[in-house]
PDB file of C-alpha atoms in Angstrom:
ATOM      1  CA  ASN A   1     134.526 187.557 108.509  1.00 61.00           C
ATOM      2  CA  ALA A   2     133.213 184.012 108.273  1.00 76.00           C
ATOM      3  CA  GLY A   3     133.233 183.479 112.075  1.00 94.00           C
ATOM      4  CA  VAL A   4     132.919 179.792 112.962  1.00 96.00           C
ATOM      5  CA  THR A   5     132.458 177.422 110.016  1.00 96.00           C
ATOM      6  CA  GLN A   6     131.308 173.829 110.431  1.00 97.00           C
ATOM      7  CA  THR A   7     131.194 171.103 107.797  1.00 97.00           C
ATOM      8  CA  PRO A   8     129.271 169.080 106.854  1.00 97.00           C
ATOM      9  CA  LYS A   9     125.845 170.523 107.725  1.00 96.00           C
ATOM     10  CA  PHE A  10     124.126 167.119 107.579  1.00 96.00           C
ATOM     11  CA  GLN A  11     125.415 163.559 107.735  1.00 96.00           C
ATOM     12  CA  VAL A  12     123.924 160.088 107.985  1.00 97.00           C
ATOM     13  CA  LEU A  13     126.148 157.258 109.209  1.00 96.00           C
ATOM     14  CA  LYS A  14     125.757 153.588 109.859  1.00 97.00           C
ATOM     15  CA  THR A  15     126.551 152.150 113.264  1.00 97.00           C
ATOM     16  CA  GLY A  16     130.274 151.472 113.547  1.00 97.00           C
ATOM     17  CA  GLN A  17     131.385 153.968 110.913  1.00 97.00           C
ATOM     18  CA  SER A  18     133.825 156.734 111.764  1.00 96.00           C
ATOM     19  CA  MET A  19     133.874 160.322 110.618  1.00 96.00           C
ATOM     20  CA  THR A  20     135.348 163.740 111.334  1.00 98.00           C
ATOM     21  CA  LEU A  21     133.325 166.892 111.903  1.00 98.00           C
ATOM     22  CA  GLN A  22     135.264 169.948 110.823  1.00 98.00           C
ATOM     23  CA  CYS A  23     135.361 173.297 112.615  1.00 98.00           C
ATOM     24  CA  ALA A  24     137.330 176.390 111.655  1.00 98.00           C
ATOM     25  CA  GLN A  25     137.334 179.935 113.044  1.00 97.00           C
ATOM     26  CA  ASP A  26     138.975 183.065 111.653  1.00 96.00           C
ATOM     27  CA  MET A  27     138.845 185.266 114.761  1.00 95.00           C
ATOM     28  CA  ASN A  28     142.149 184.124 116.295  1.00 94.00           C
ATOM     29  CA  HIS A  29     140.275 182.788 119.318  1.00 94.00           C
ATOM     30  CA  GLU A  30     142.257 180.697 121.793  1.00 94.00           C
ATOM     31  CA  TYR A  31     139.331 178.832 123.338  1.00 94.00           C
ATOM     32  CA  MET A  32     137.381 176.374 121.187  1.00 95.00           C
ATOM     33  CA  SER A  33     134.841 173.797 122.209  1.00 96.00           C
ATOM     34  CA  TRP A  34     132.406 171.184 120.937  1.00 97.00           C
ATOM     35  CA  TYR A  35     128.875 170.826 122.296  1.00 96.00           C
ATOM     36  CA  ARG A  36     126.093 168.442 121.479  1.00 97.00           C
ATOM     37  CA  GLN A  37     122.451 169.521 121.567  1.00 95.00           C
ATOM     38  CA  ASP A  38     119.742 167.046 122.458  1.00 92.00           C
ATOM     39  CA  PRO A  39     116.039 167.869 122.939  1.00 85.00           C
ATOM     40  CA  GLY A  40     115.195 169.114 126.431  1.00 80.00           C
ATOM     41  CA  MET A  41     118.832 168.964 127.574  1.00 81.00           C
ATOM     42  CA  GLY A  42     120.321 172.197 126.334  1.00 85.00           C
ATOM     43  CA  LEU A  43     123.905 171.908 125.137  1.00 92.00           C
ATOM     44  CA  ARG A  44     126.552 169.741 126.775  1.00 94.00           C
ATOM     45  CA  LEU A  45     130.309 170.103 126.446  1.00 94.00           C
ATOM     46  CA  ILE A  46     132.123 167.240 124.695  1.00 97.00           C
ATOM     47  CA  HIS A  47     135.740 168.464 124.452  1.00 97.00           C
ATOM     48  CA  TYR A  48     137.490 171.799 124.596  1.00 95.00           C
ATOM     49  CA  SER A  49     140.833 173.403 123.796  1.00 95.00           C
ATOM     50  CA  VAL A  50     142.530 176.428 125.333  1.00 93.00           C
ATOM     51  CA  GLY A  51     145.098 176.758 122.560  1.00 93.00           C
ATOM     52  CA  ALA A  52     146.971 174.936 119.811  1.00 94.00           C
ATOM     53  CA  GLY A  53     148.276 171.599 121.072  1.00 95.00           C
ATOM     54  CA  ILE A  54     146.100 171.631 124.211  1.00 95.00           C
ATOM     55  CA  THR A  55     142.837 169.704 124.500  1.00 96.00           C
ATOM     56  CA  ASP A  56     140.814 168.291 127.363  1.00 95.00           C
ATOM     57  CA  GLN A  57     137.602 166.441 128.096  1.00 95.00           C
ATOM     58  CA  GLY A  58     134.238 167.991 128.788  1.00 94.00           C
ATOM     59  CA  GLU A  59     131.112 166.481 130.340  1.00 92.00           C
ATOM     60  CA  VAL A  60     130.354 163.838 127.690  1.00 95.00           C
ATOM     61  CA  PRO A  61     133.640 162.866 125.971  1.00 96.00           C
ATOM     62  CA  ASN A  62     133.154 159.112 125.506  1.00 95.00           C
ATOM     63  CA  GLY A  63     133.238 158.034 121.874  1.00 95.00           C
ATOM     64  CA  TYR A  64     134.832 161.256 120.635  1.00 97.00           C
ATOM     65  CA  ASN A  65     138.378 162.449 119.992  1.00 97.00           C
ATOM     66  CA  VAL A  66     139.726 165.912 119.213  1.00 97.00           C
ATOM     67  CA  SER A  67     142.995 167.526 118.197  1.00 96.00           C
ATOM     68  CA  ARG A  68     144.155 171.118 117.844  1.00 97.00           C
ATOM     69  CA  SER A  69     147.178 171.445 115.582  1.00 96.00           C
ATOM     70  CA  THR A  70     146.452 175.089 114.655  1.00 96.00           C
ATOM     71  CA  THR A  71     144.652 177.991 116.309  1.00 96.00           C
ATOM     72  CA  GLU A  72     142.042 177.984 113.546  1.00 97.00           C
ATOM     73  CA  ASP A  73     140.962 174.330 113.350  1.00 97.00           C
ATOM     74  CA  PHE A  74     139.376 172.015 115.915  1.00 98.00           C
ATOM     75  CA  PRO A  75     138.046 168.785 114.347  1.00 98.00           C
ATOM     76  CA  LEU A  76     135.870 166.300 116.250  1.00 98.00           C
ATOM     77  CA  ARG A  77     136.219 162.600 115.451  1.00 98.00           C
ATOM     78  CA  LEU A  78     133.629 159.919 116.053  1.00 96.00           C
ATOM     79  CA  LEU A  79     135.596 156.713 116.450  1.00 92.00           C
ATOM     80  CA  SER A  80     132.809 154.138 115.987  1.00 96.00           C
ATOM     81  CA  ALA A  81     129.412 155.733 115.574  1.00 96.00           C
ATOM     82  CA  ALA A  82     126.546 154.610 117.809  1.00 96.00           C
ATOM     83  CA  PRO A  83     122.822 155.519 117.631  1.00 96.00           C
ATOM     84  CA  SER A  84     123.220 157.383 120.957  1.00 95.00           C
ATOM     85  CA  GLN A  85     125.453 159.849 119.119  1.00 97.00           C
ATOM     86  CA  THR A  86     122.575 161.008 116.940  1.00 97.00           C
ATOM     87  CA  SER A  87     122.493 164.702 117.777  1.00 97.00           C
ATOM     88  CA  VAL A  88     123.243 168.216 116.594  1.00 96.00           C
ATOM     89  CA  TYR A  89     126.872 169.180 117.109  1.00 98.00           C
ATOM     90  CA  PHE A  90     128.022 172.746 117.604  1.00 97.00           C
ATOM     91  CA  CYS A  91     131.514 174.167 117.582  1.00 97.00           C
ATOM     92  CA  ALA A  92     132.152 177.400 119.480  1.00 96.00           C
ATOM     93  CA  SER A  93     135.064 179.759 120.045  1.00 95.00           C
ATOM     94  CA  SER A  94     135.925 182.721 122.271  1.00 92.00           C
ATOM     95  CA  TYR A  95     138.843 184.803 123.489  1.00 90.00           C
ATOM     96  CA  GLY A  96     140.779 182.896 126.136  1.00 81.00           C
ATOM     97  CA  GLN A  97     139.514 180.637 128.855  1.00 78.00           C
ATOM     98  CA  TYR A  98     137.315 181.954 131.676  1.00 81.00           C
ATOM     99  CA  SER A  99     136.646 185.021 129.560  1.00 81.00           C
ATOM    100  CA  ASN A 100     133.650 187.307 129.997  1.00 85.00           C
ATOM    101  CA  GLN A 101     133.326 187.528 126.208  1.00 88.00           C
ATOM    102  CA  PRO A 102     130.546 185.567 124.489  1.00 90.00           C
ATOM    103  CA  GLN A 103     131.261 182.353 122.655  1.00 92.00           C
ATOM    104  CA  HIS A 104     130.612 182.359 118.905  1.00 94.00           C
ATOM    105  CA  PHE A 105     128.835 179.330 117.482  1.00 95.00           C
ATOM    106  CA  GLY A 106     128.840 177.660 114.092  1.00 96.00           C
ATOM    107  CA  ASP A 107     125.594 176.612 112.393  1.00 95.00           C
ATOM    108  CA  GLY A 108     125.970 173.014 113.506  1.00 95.00           C
ATOM    109  CA  THR A 109     126.246 169.536 112.031  1.00 97.00           C
ATOM    110  CA  ARG A 110     123.089 167.430 112.160  1.00 96.00           C
ATOM    111  CA  LEU A 111     124.186 163.826 112.530  1.00 97.00           C
ATOM    112  CA  SER A 112     122.011 160.717 112.316  1.00 97.00           C
ATOM    113  CA  ILE A 113     123.353 157.274 113.175  1.00 97.00           C
ATOM    114  CA  LEU A 114     121.336 154.363 111.800  1.00 95.00           C
TER     115      LEU A 114
ATOM    116  CA  ALA B   1     127.525 172.547 141.327  1.00 77.00           C
ATOM    117  CA  GLN B   2     126.708 175.422 139.032  1.00 85.00           C
ATOM    118  CA  SER B   3     123.447 175.250 137.127  1.00 91.00           C
ATOM    119  CA  VAL B   4     120.925 177.177 135.072  1.00 95.00           C
ATOM    120  CA  ALA B   5     117.181 176.580 134.944  1.00 96.00           C
ATOM    121  CA  GLN B   6     114.597 177.772 132.475  1.00 96.00           C
ATOM    122  CA  PRO B   7     111.293 176.838 134.100  1.00 96.00           C
ATOM    123  CA  GLU B   8     109.142 177.177 130.970  1.00 96.00           C
ATOM    124  CA  ASP B   9     109.511 174.870 127.987  1.00 95.00           C
ATOM    125  CA  GLN B  10     107.313 177.172 125.908  1.00 97.00           C
ATOM    126  CA  VAL B  11     106.109 180.762 126.071  1.00 98.00           C
ATOM    127  CA  ASN B  12     103.251 182.009 123.895  1.00 98.00           C
ATOM    128  CA  VAL B  13     102.789 185.731 123.294  1.00 98.00           C
ATOM    129  CA  ALA B  14     100.636 187.841 120.980  1.00 98.00           C
ATOM    130  CA  GLU B  15     102.471 190.189 118.640  1.00 98.00           C
ATOM    131  CA  GLY B  16     102.838 193.631 120.169  1.00 97.00           C
ATOM    132  CA  ASN B  17     102.598 192.368 123.741  1.00 98.00           C
ATOM    133  CA  PRO B  18     105.557 192.355 126.134  1.00 97.00           C
ATOM    134  CA  LEU B  19     107.417 189.079 126.546  1.00 97.00           C
ATOM    135  CA  THR B  20     109.434 187.541 129.353  1.00 98.00           C
ATOM    136  CA  VAL B  21     111.538 184.389 129.205  1.00 98.00           C
ATOM    137  CA  LYS B  22     112.619 183.269 132.659  1.00 98.00           C
ATOM    138  CA  CYS B  23     116.027 182.081 133.838  1.00 98.00           C
ATOM    139  CA  THR B  24     117.399 181.303 137.278  1.00 97.00           C
ATOM    140  CA  TYR B  25     120.949 180.326 138.111  1.00 95.00           C
ATOM    141  CA  SER B  26     123.048 178.802 140.852  1.00 92.00           C
ATOM    142  CA  VAL B  27     126.756 179.669 140.897  1.00 87.00           C
ATOM    143  CA  SER B  28     129.613 180.278 143.275  1.00 83.00           C
ATOM    144  CA  GLY B  29     130.720 183.878 143.244  1.00 82.00           C
ATOM    145  CA  ASN B  30     129.721 186.487 140.700  1.00 83.00           C
ATOM    146  CA  PRO B  31     128.170 185.080 137.534  1.00 88.00           C
ATOM    147  CA  TYR B  32     128.889 185.742 133.878  1.00 92.00           C
ATOM    148  CA  LEU B  33     125.399 185.337 132.364  1.00 95.00           C
ATOM    149  CA  PHE B  34     124.412 185.128 128.710  1.00 96.00           C
ATOM    150  CA  TRP B  35     121.318 184.856 126.549  1.00 97.00           C
ATOM    151  CA  TYR B  36     121.435 183.182 123.139  1.00 97.00           C
ATOM    152  CA  VAL B  37     118.771 182.708 120.470  1.00 97.00           C
ATOM    153  CA  GLN B  38     118.564 179.804 118.031  1.00 95.00           C
ATOM    154  CA  TYR B  39     116.538 179.937 114.814  1.00 94.00           C
ATOM    155  CA  PRO B  40     115.661 176.680 112.996  1.00 89.00           C
ATOM    156  CA  ASN B  41     118.671 174.921 111.491  1.00 85.00           C
ATOM    157  CA  ARG B  42     121.019 177.633 112.715  1.00 89.00           C
ATOM    158  CA  GLY B  43     123.606 177.985 115.446  1.00 90.00           C
ATOM    159  CA  LEU B  44     123.240 179.972 118.626  1.00 93.00           C
ATOM    160  CA  GLN B  45     123.391 183.741 118.267  1.00 95.00           C
ATOM    161  CA  PHE B  46     124.518 185.921 121.155  1.00 95.00           C
ATOM    162  CA  LEU B  47     121.872 188.384 122.406  1.00 97.00           C
ATOM    163  CA  LEU B  48     123.302 189.944 125.547  1.00 96.00           C
ATOM    164  CA  LYS B  49     125.411 189.378 128.633  1.00 95.00           C
ATOM    165  CA  TYR B  50     125.690 190.435 132.240  1.00 94.00           C
ATOM    166  CA  ILE B  51     129.154 190.662 133.766  1.00 91.00           C
ATOM    167  CA  THR B  52     128.916 193.438 136.317  1.00 87.00           C
ATOM    168  CA  GLY B  53     127.402 196.882 136.773  1.00 86.00           C
ATOM    169  CA  ASP B  54     123.889 197.990 135.825  1.00 89.00           C
ATOM    170  CA  ASN B  55     121.295 195.321 136.536  1.00 92.00           C
ATOM    171  CA  LEU B  56     119.390 196.101 133.333  1.00 95.00           C
ATOM    172  CA  VAL B  57     121.320 194.945 130.297  1.00 95.00           C
ATOM    173  CA  LYS B  58     120.347 195.892 126.742  1.00 95.00           C
ATOM    174  CA  GLY B  59     121.147 193.658 123.812  1.00 94.00           C
ATOM    175  CA  SER B  60     120.416 192.923 120.178  1.00 92.00           C
ATOM    176  CA  TYR B  61     117.026 193.159 118.410  1.00 93.00           C
ATOM    177  CA  GLY B  62     115.439 195.210 121.227  1.00 95.00           C
ATOM    178  CA  PHE B  63     115.923 192.573 123.903  1.00 97.00           C
ATOM    179  CA  GLU B  64     116.959 193.362 127.443  1.00 97.00           C
ATOM    180  CA  ALA B  65     117.519 191.334 130.580  1.00 97.00           C
ATOM    181  CA  GLU B  66     117.246 192.109 134.259  1.00 96.00           C
ATOM    182  CA  PHE B  67     119.817 190.704 136.655  1.00 95.00           C
ATOM    183  CA  ASN B  68     118.473 190.138 140.162  1.00 95.00           C
ATOM    184  CA  LYS B  69     121.101 188.909 142.594  1.00 93.00           C
ATOM    185  CA  SER B  70     118.752 188.295 145.519  1.00 93.00           C
ATOM    186  CA  GLN B  71     116.438 186.134 143.393  1.00 95.00           C
ATOM    187  CA  THR B  72     119.343 184.655 141.360  1.00 95.00           C
ATOM    188  CA  SER B  73     117.440 185.414 138.189  1.00 96.00           C
ATOM    189  CA  PHE B  74     118.280 186.797 134.769  1.00 97.00           C
ATOM    190  CA  HIS B  75     114.986 187.109 132.888  1.00 98.00           C
ATOM    191  CA  LEU B  76     114.944 188.077 129.212  1.00 98.00           C
ATOM    192  CA  LYS B  77     112.421 190.750 128.229  1.00 98.00           C
ATOM    193  CA  LYS B  78     111.164 192.695 125.259  1.00 98.00           C
ATOM    194  CA  PRO B  79     108.553 195.477 125.443  1.00 97.00           C
ATOM    195  CA  SER B  80     106.786 194.568 122.185  1.00 97.00           C
ATOM    196  CA  ALA B  81     107.090 191.097 120.637  1.00 97.00           C
ATOM    197  CA  LEU B  82     107.410 190.461 116.906  1.00 97.00           C
ATOM    198  CA  VAL B  83     106.426 187.320 115.014  1.00 97.00           C
ATOM    199  CA  SER B  84     110.058 187.131 113.897  1.00 95.00           C
ATOM    200  CA  ASP B  85     111.119 186.744 117.557  1.00 97.00           C
ATOM    201  CA  SER B  86     109.731 183.193 117.479  1.00 97.00           C
ATOM    202  CA  ALA B  87     112.730 180.951 118.197  1.00 97.00           C
ATOM    203  CA  LEU B  88     114.448 178.847 120.850  1.00 96.00           C
ATOM    204  CA  TYR B  89     116.101 180.851 123.640  1.00 97.00           C
ATOM    205  CA  PHE B  90     118.903 179.666 125.882  1.00 96.00           C
ATOM    206  CA  CYS B  91     120.171 181.139 129.112  1.00 97.00           C
ATOM    207  CA  ALA B  92     123.756 180.223 130.028  1.00 96.00           C
ATOM    208  CA  VAL B  93     126.322 180.895 132.728  1.00 93.00           C
ATOM    209  CA  ARG B  94     130.059 180.648 132.240  1.00 91.00           C
ATOM    210  CA  ASP B  95     131.704 178.199 134.630  1.00 87.00           C
ATOM    211  CA  LEU B  96     134.598 180.211 136.065  1.00 83.00           C
ATOM    212  CA  TYR B  97     136.233 177.221 137.752  1.00 84.00           C
ATOM    213  CA  ASN B  98     136.136 174.290 135.365  1.00 81.00           C
ATOM    214  CA  GLN B  99     136.936 173.178 131.843  1.00 79.00           C
ATOM    215  CA  GLY B 100     138.353 176.434 130.634  1.00 80.00           C
ATOM    216  CA  GLY B 101     135.156 178.311 131.318  1.00 82.00           C
ATOM    217  CA  LYS B 102     132.564 176.161 129.614  1.00 86.00           C
ATOM    218  CA  LEU B 103     129.047 177.459 129.182  1.00 90.00           C
ATOM    219  CA  ILE B 104     126.387 175.790 131.326  1.00 92.00           C
ATOM    220  CA  PHE B 105     123.060 175.990 129.509  1.00 93.00           C
ATOM    221  CA  GLY B 106     119.463 175.872 130.556  1.00 94.00           C
ATOM    222  CA  GLN B 107     117.283 173.448 128.643  1.00 93.00           C
ATOM    223  CA  GLY B 108     115.879 176.159 126.398  1.00 94.00           C
ATOM    224  CA  THR B 109     112.524 177.940 126.052  1.00 96.00           C
ATOM    225  CA  GLU B 110     110.546 177.901 122.810  1.00 96.00           C
ATOM    226  CA  LEU B 111     109.052 181.343 122.205  1.00 97.00           C
ATOM    227  CA  SER B 112     106.038 181.514 119.915  1.00 97.00           C
ATOM    228  CA  VAL B 113     104.717 184.928 118.886  1.00 97.00           C
ATOM    229  CA  LYS B 114     101.344 184.860 117.119  1.00 97.00           C
ATOM    230  CA  PRO B 115     100.006 187.652 114.869  1.00 95.00           C
TER     231      PRO B 115
END
């Protein structure tokens, strides 16, 4: 089992560029989410999905879009990159919403915006 | 609002000594509590969880955590620290009312175990 796979692992962008961070899971999990990790702030929720075709905003959604066309994939799009979006991005998945099961995390994408 | 606090940015322990990483929480109702560990350039790995039942929870790599409802704490412990335990540790609570059950994280505690 691969678990949660994120690509790319590292990326450098210029201000104003757009890109898509990929996330795929092979555990048939319904709930998927994107977090960003910034020093001293823990992880904060960007967007989440409770199933294919259903997405919603988290705590810090501005500047990001998501879609969920399949159970397996949950890409995160940066529309016009800004230096404030320099961060480490983690995708996570778990069984169902409001579940007592742990979320499984990918290894992250380290993104720098110049 | 639900929240999690890790009062120590860094914990330093000598190898072989017991370690404790502190976590306190504020939630409505009964909490779903989790501990995760993050090694450099890696994602978060699940260590253990408390849902209900016995207040002492055992997890991976010899770690355990003690749930204390009256003190609203969920401290992570290990009887004998290893150098390889050095990592960033996160306490989290699952929000049972919002955003599909997002995880609310503490800010993290850097554990350093010296030989």
